[in-house]
JSON list of C-alpha atoms in Angstrom, two decimals:
[
{"chain": "V", "resi": 1, "resn": "MET", "atom": "CA", "xyz": [-65.35, 52.15, 55.81]},
{"chain": "V", "resi": 2, "resn": "ASN", "atom": "CA", "xyz": [-66.93, 51.11, 59.06]},
{"chain": "V", "resi": 3, "resn": "ILE", "atom": "CA", "xyz": [-69.36, 48.17, 58.73]},
{"chain": "V", "resi": 4, "resn": "GLN", "atom": "CA", "xyz": [-71.79, 49.69, 61.25]},
{"chain": "V", "resi": 5, "resn": "PHE", "atom": "CA", "xyz": [-71.85, 52.89, 59.22]},
{"chain": "V", "resi": 6, "resn": "LEU", "atom": "CA", "xyz": [-72.62, 50.99, 56.03]},
{"chain": "V", "resi": 7, "resn": "SER", "atom": "CA", "xyz": [-75.35, 48.90, 57.66]},
{"chain": "V", "resi": 8, "resn": "SER", "atom": "CA", "xyz": [-77.03, 52.01, 59.07]},
{"chain": "V", "resi": 9, "resn": "MET", "atom": "CA", "xyz": [-77.25, 53.67, 55.64]},
{"chain": "V", "resi": 10, "resn": "ASP", "atom": "CA", "xyz": [-80.43, 53.80, 53.62]},
{"chain": "V", "resi": 11, "resn": "PRO", "atom": "CA", "xyz": [-80.55, 51.20, 50.77]},
{"chain": "V", "resi": 12, "resn": "ASN", "atom": "CA", "xyz": [-81.12, 54.01, 48.25]},
{"chain": "V", "resi": 13, "resn": "THR", "atom": "CA", "xyz": [-77.92, 55.70, 49.36]},
{"chain": "V", "resi": 14, "resn": "MET", "atom": "CA", "xyz": [-76.02, 52.43, 48.97]},
{"chain": "V", "resi": 15, "resn": "SER", "atom": "CA", "xyz": [-77.50, 52.07, 45.49]},
{"chain": "V", "resi": 16, "resn": "ASN", "atom": "CA", "xyz": [-76.34, 55.58, 44.57]},
{"chain": "V", "resi": 17, "resn": "ILE", "atom": "CA", "xyz": [-72.83, 54.94, 45.88]},
{"chain": "V", "resi": 18, "resn": "SER", "atom": "CA", "xyz": [-72.53, 51.68, 43.94]},
{"chain": "V", "resi": 19, "resn": "MET", "atom": "CA", "xyz": [-73.85, 53.38, 40.79]},
{"chain": "V", "resi": 20, "resn": "ILE", "atom": "CA", "xyz": [-71.25, 56.14, 41.06]},
{"chain": "V", "resi": 21, "resn": "ALA", "atom": "CA", "xyz": [-68.52, 53.59, 41.72]},
{"chain": "V", "resi": 22, "resn": "MET", "atom": "CA", "xyz": [-69.53, 51.62, 38.63]},
{"chain": "V", "resi": 23, "resn": "LEU", "atom": "CA", "xyz": [-69.44, 54.78, 36.49]},
{"chain": "V", "resi": 24, "resn": "VAL", "atom": "CA", "xyz": [-65.98, 55.68, 37.77]},
{"chain": "V", "resi": 25, "resn": "ILE", "atom": "CA", "xyz": [-64.72, 52.15, 37.07]},
{"chain": "V", "resi": 26, "resn": "MET", "atom": "CA", "xyz": [-66.28, 52.21, 33.60]},
{"chain": "V", "resi": 27, "resn": "PHE", "atom": "CA", "xyz": [-64.61, 55.53, 32.72]},
{"chain": "V", "resi": 28, "resn": "ALA", "atom": "CA", "xyz": [-61.26, 54.26, 34.01]},
{"chain": "V", "resi": 29, "resn": "VAL", "atom": "CA", "xyz": [-61.53, 51.13, 31.85]},
{"chain": "V", "resi": 30, "resn": "MET", "atom": "CA", "xyz": [-62.49, 53.21, 28.81]},
{"chain": "V", "resi": 31, "resn": "TYR", "atom": "CA", "xyz": [-59.50, 55.49, 29.41]},
{"chain": "V", "resi": 32, "resn": "PHE", "atom": "CA", "xyz": [-57.00, 52.65, 29.65]},
{"chain": "V", "resi": 33, "resn": "LEU", "atom": "CA", "xyz": [-58.45, 50.59, 26.80]},
{"chain": "V", "resi": 34, "resn": "LEU", "atom": "CA", "xyz": [-59.22, 53.32, 24.26]},
{"chain": "V", "resi": 35, "resn": "TYR", "atom": "CA", "xyz": [-57.72, 56.72, 24.98]},
{"chain": "V", "resi": 36, "resn": "ARG", "atom": "CA", "xyz": [-54.18, 55.84, 26.12]},
{"chain": "V", "resi": 37, "resn": "PRO", "atom": "CA", "xyz": [-53.36, 53.44, 23.25]},
{"chain": "V", "resi": 38, "resn": "GLN", "atom": "CA", "xyz": [-54.67, 55.98, 20.74]},
{"chain": "V", "resi": 39, "resn": "LYS", "atom": "CA", "xyz": [-52.47, 58.72, 22.22]},
{"chain": "V", "resi": 40, "resn": "LYS", "atom": "CA", "xyz": [-49.44, 56.39, 22.15]},
{"chain": "V", "resi": 41, "resn": "GLN", "atom": "CA", "xyz": [-50.08, 55.61, 18.48]},
{"chain": "V", "resi": 42, "resn": "GLN", "atom": "CA", "xyz": [-50.48, 59.30, 17.61]},
{"chain": "V", "resi": 43, "resn": "LYS", "atom": "CA", "xyz": [-47.22, 60.11, 19.39]},
{"chain": "V", "resi": 44, "resn": "LYS", "atom": "CA", "xyz": [-45.44, 57.28, 17.56]},
{"chain": "V", "resi": 45, "resn": "ASP", "atom": "CA", "xyz": [-46.81, 58.47, 14.18]},
{"chain": "V", "resi": 46, "resn": "ALA", "atom": "CA", "xyz": [-45.77, 62.08, 14.83]},
{"chain": "V", "resi": 47, "resn": "GLU", "atom": "CA", "xyz": [-42.28, 60.91, 15.81]},
{"chain": "V", "resi": 48, "resn": "MET", "atom": "CA", "xyz": [-42.04, 58.87, 12.59]},
{"chain": "V", "resi": 49, "resn": "ARG", "atom": "CA", "xyz": [-43.10, 61.84, 10.45]},
{"chain": "V", "resi": 50, "resn": "ASN", "atom": "CA", "xyz": [-40.69, 64.20, 12.18]},
{"chain": "V", "resi": 51, "resn": "SER", "atom": "CA", "xyz": [-37.78, 61.80, 11.71]},
{"chain": "V", "resi": 52, "resn": "LEU", "atom": "CA", "xyz": [-38.02, 61.81, 7.90]},
{"chain": "V", "resi": 53, "resn": "GLU", "atom": "CA", "xyz": [-34.66, 62.20, 6.20]},
{"chain": "V", "resi": 54, "resn": "ILE", "atom": "CA", "xyz": [-33.57, 62.55, 2.59]},
{"chain": "V", "resi": 55, "resn": "GLY", "atom": "CA", "xyz": [-33.10, 59.09, 1.11]},
{"chain": "V", "resi": 56, "resn": "ASP", "atom": "CA", "xyz": [-35.76, 57.36, 3.24]},
{"chain": "V", "resi": 57, "resn": "GLU", "atom": "CA", "xyz": [-38.23, 55.13, 1.44]},
{"chain": "V", "resi": 58, "resn": "VAL", "atom": "CA", "xyz": [-41.79, 56.20, 2.24]},
{"chain": "V", "resi": 59, "resn": "THR", "atom": "CA", "xyz": [-45.24, 54.69, 1.73]},
{"chain": "V", "resi": 60, "resn": "THR", "atom": "CA", "xyz": [-48.05, 57.27, 1.73]},
{"chain": "V", "resi": 61, "resn": "ILE", "atom": "CA", "xyz": [-51.60, 56.76, 2.95]},
{"chain": "V", "resi": 62, "resn": "GLY", "atom": "CA", "xyz": [-52.60, 56.58, -0.73]},
{"chain": "V", "resi": 63, "resn": "GLY", "atom": "CA", "xyz": [-50.23, 53.69, -1.36]},
{"chain": "V", "resi": 64, "resn": "ILE", "atom": "CA", "xyz": [-47.57, 55.60, -3.30]},
{"chain": "V", "resi": 65, "resn": "VAL", "atom": "CA", "xyz": [-44.06, 54.31, -2.59]},
{"chain": "V", "resi": 66, "resn": "GLY", "atom": "CA", "xyz": [-40.95, 56.36, -3.28]},
{"chain": "V", "resi": 67, "resn": "ARG", "atom": "CA", "xyz": [-37.78, 57.95, -1.97]},
{"chain": "V", "resi": 68, "resn": "VAL", "atom": "CA", "xyz": [-37.64, 61.31, -0.17]},
{"chain": "V", "resi": 69, "resn": "ILE", "atom": "CA", "xyz": [-35.51, 63.77, -2.15]},
{"chain": "V", "resi": 70, "resn": "ALA", "atom": "CA", "xyz": [-36.37, 67.09, -0.45]},
{"chain": "V", "resi": 71, "resn": "LEU", "atom": "CA", "xyz": [-37.75, 68.16, 2.93]},
{"chain": "V", "resi": 72, "resn": "LYS", "atom": "CA", "xyz": [-39.45, 71.33, 4.07]},
{"chain": "V", "resi": 73, "resn": "GLU", "atom": "CA", "xyz": [-41.17, 72.22, 7.34]},
{"chain": "V", "resi": 74, "resn": "ASP", "atom": "CA", "xyz": [-44.55, 70.58, 6.62]},
{"chain": "V", "resi": 75, "resn": "THR", "atom": "CA", "xyz": [-43.97, 68.96, 3.21]},
{"chain": "V", "resi": 76, "resn": "PHE", "atom": "CA", "xyz": [-41.58, 66.65, 1.41]},
{"chain": "V", "resi": 77, "resn": "VAL", "atom": "CA", "xyz": [-40.92, 65.70, -2.20]},
{"chain": "V", "resi": 78, "resn": "LEU", "atom": "CA", "xyz": [-41.16, 62.04, -3.14]},
{"chain": "V", "resi": 79, "resn": "GLU", "atom": "CA", "xyz": [-39.45, 60.57, -6.19]},
{"chain": "V", "resi": 80, "resn": "THR", "atom": "CA", "xyz": [-41.23, 57.49, -7.48]},
{"chain": "V", "resi": 81, "resn": "GLY", "atom": "CA", "xyz": [-41.27, 55.16, -10.45]},
{"chain": "V", "resi": 82, "resn": "SER", "atom": "CA", "xyz": [-38.74, 54.36, -13.14]},
{"chain": "V", "resi": 83, "resn": "ASP", "atom": "CA", "xyz": [-39.36, 57.73, -14.82]},
{"chain": "V", "resi": 84, "resn": "ARG", "atom": "CA", "xyz": [-38.43, 59.45, -11.51]},
{"chain": "V", "resi": 85, "resn": "THR", "atom": "CA", "xyz": [-41.68, 61.37, -11.11]},
{"chain": "V", "resi": 86, "resn": "LYS", "atom": "CA", "xyz": [-41.54, 63.93, -8.31]},
{"chain": "V", "resi": 87, "resn": "ILE", "atom": "CA", "xyz": [-44.62, 64.52, -6.15]},
{"chain": "V", "resi": 88, "resn": "ARG", "atom": "CA", "xyz": [-44.96, 66.89, -3.18]},
{"chain": "V", "resi": 89, "resn": "PHE", "atom": "CA", "xyz": [-46.81, 65.60, -0.09]},
{"chain": "V", "resi": 90, "resn": "ARG", "atom": "CA", "xyz": [-47.63, 66.84, 3.38]},
{"chain": "V", "resi": 91, "resn": "ARG", "atom": "CA", "xyz": [-45.86, 65.00, 6.17]},
{"chain": "V", "resi": 92, "resn": "ALA", "atom": "CA", "xyz": [-49.26, 63.88, 7.48]},
{"chain": "V", "resi": 93, "resn": "ALA", "atom": "CA", "xyz": [-49.62, 61.68, 4.36]},
{"chain": "V", "resi": 94, "resn": "VAL", "atom": "CA", "xyz": [-46.84, 59.34, 5.52]},
{"chain": "V", "resi": 95, "resn": "GLN", "atom": "CA", "xyz": [-48.02, 55.87, 6.50]},
{"chain": "V", "resi": 96, "resn": "ALA", "atom": "CA", "xyz": [-44.68, 54.06, 6.81]},
{"chain": "V", "resi": 97, "resn": "VAL", "atom": "CA", "xyz": [-40.99, 54.93, 6.61]},
{"chain": "V", "resi": 98, "resn": "THR", "atom": "CA", "xyz": [-38.18, 52.54, 5.75]},
{"chain": "V", "resi": 99, "resn": "LYS", "atom": "CA", "xyz": [-34.77, 53.82, 6.78]},
{"chain": "V", "resi": 100, "resn": "LEU", "atom": "CA", "xyz": [-32.21, 52.75, 4.21]},
{"chain": "V", "resi": 101, "resn": "ASP", "atom": "CA", "xyz": [-28.75, 51.80, 5.46]},
{"chain": "V", "resi": 102, "resn": "MET", "atom": "CA", "xyz": [-26.38, 53.59, 3.09]},
{"chain": "V", "resi": 103, "resn": "GLU", "atom": "CA", "xyz": [-23.23, 52.02, 4.56]},
{"chain": "V", "resi": 104, "resn": "THR", "atom": "CA", "xyz": [-23.88, 48.42, 3.47]},
{"chain": "V", "resi": 105, "resn": "PRO", "atom": "CA", "xyz": [-23.75, 47.64, -0.25]},
{"chain": "V", "resi": 106, "resn": "ALA", "atom": "CA", "xyz": [-26.87, 46.26, -1.90]},
{"chain": "V", "resi": 107, "resn": "GLN", "atom": "CA", "xyz": [-26.89, 42.49, -2.31]},
{"chain": "V", "resi": 108, "resn": "LYS", "atom": "CA", "xyz": [-27.58, 41.02, -5.73]}
]
């Protein structure tokens, strides 16, 4: 902007312009610090849930750990415990997935 133009402006107008600029900057900071990371995390979680495969070890949001034995569109069946209890969950209940490598033998 031209310096003469800025110096000829009313102080109240300058105050309004600086207030609007501060609001724009504040919203930009909020977007980059809060909204974008949250969207990235949601995308990562959805990708993890959609990549479930039979044989994966899963931890649910309730803390139940087991192995996936069946998959449907929105649900999966988890086998857990030494008595091989089967429980059906929604995919949204997955907190963590551990992909098991079936090609390498288990070490003792």
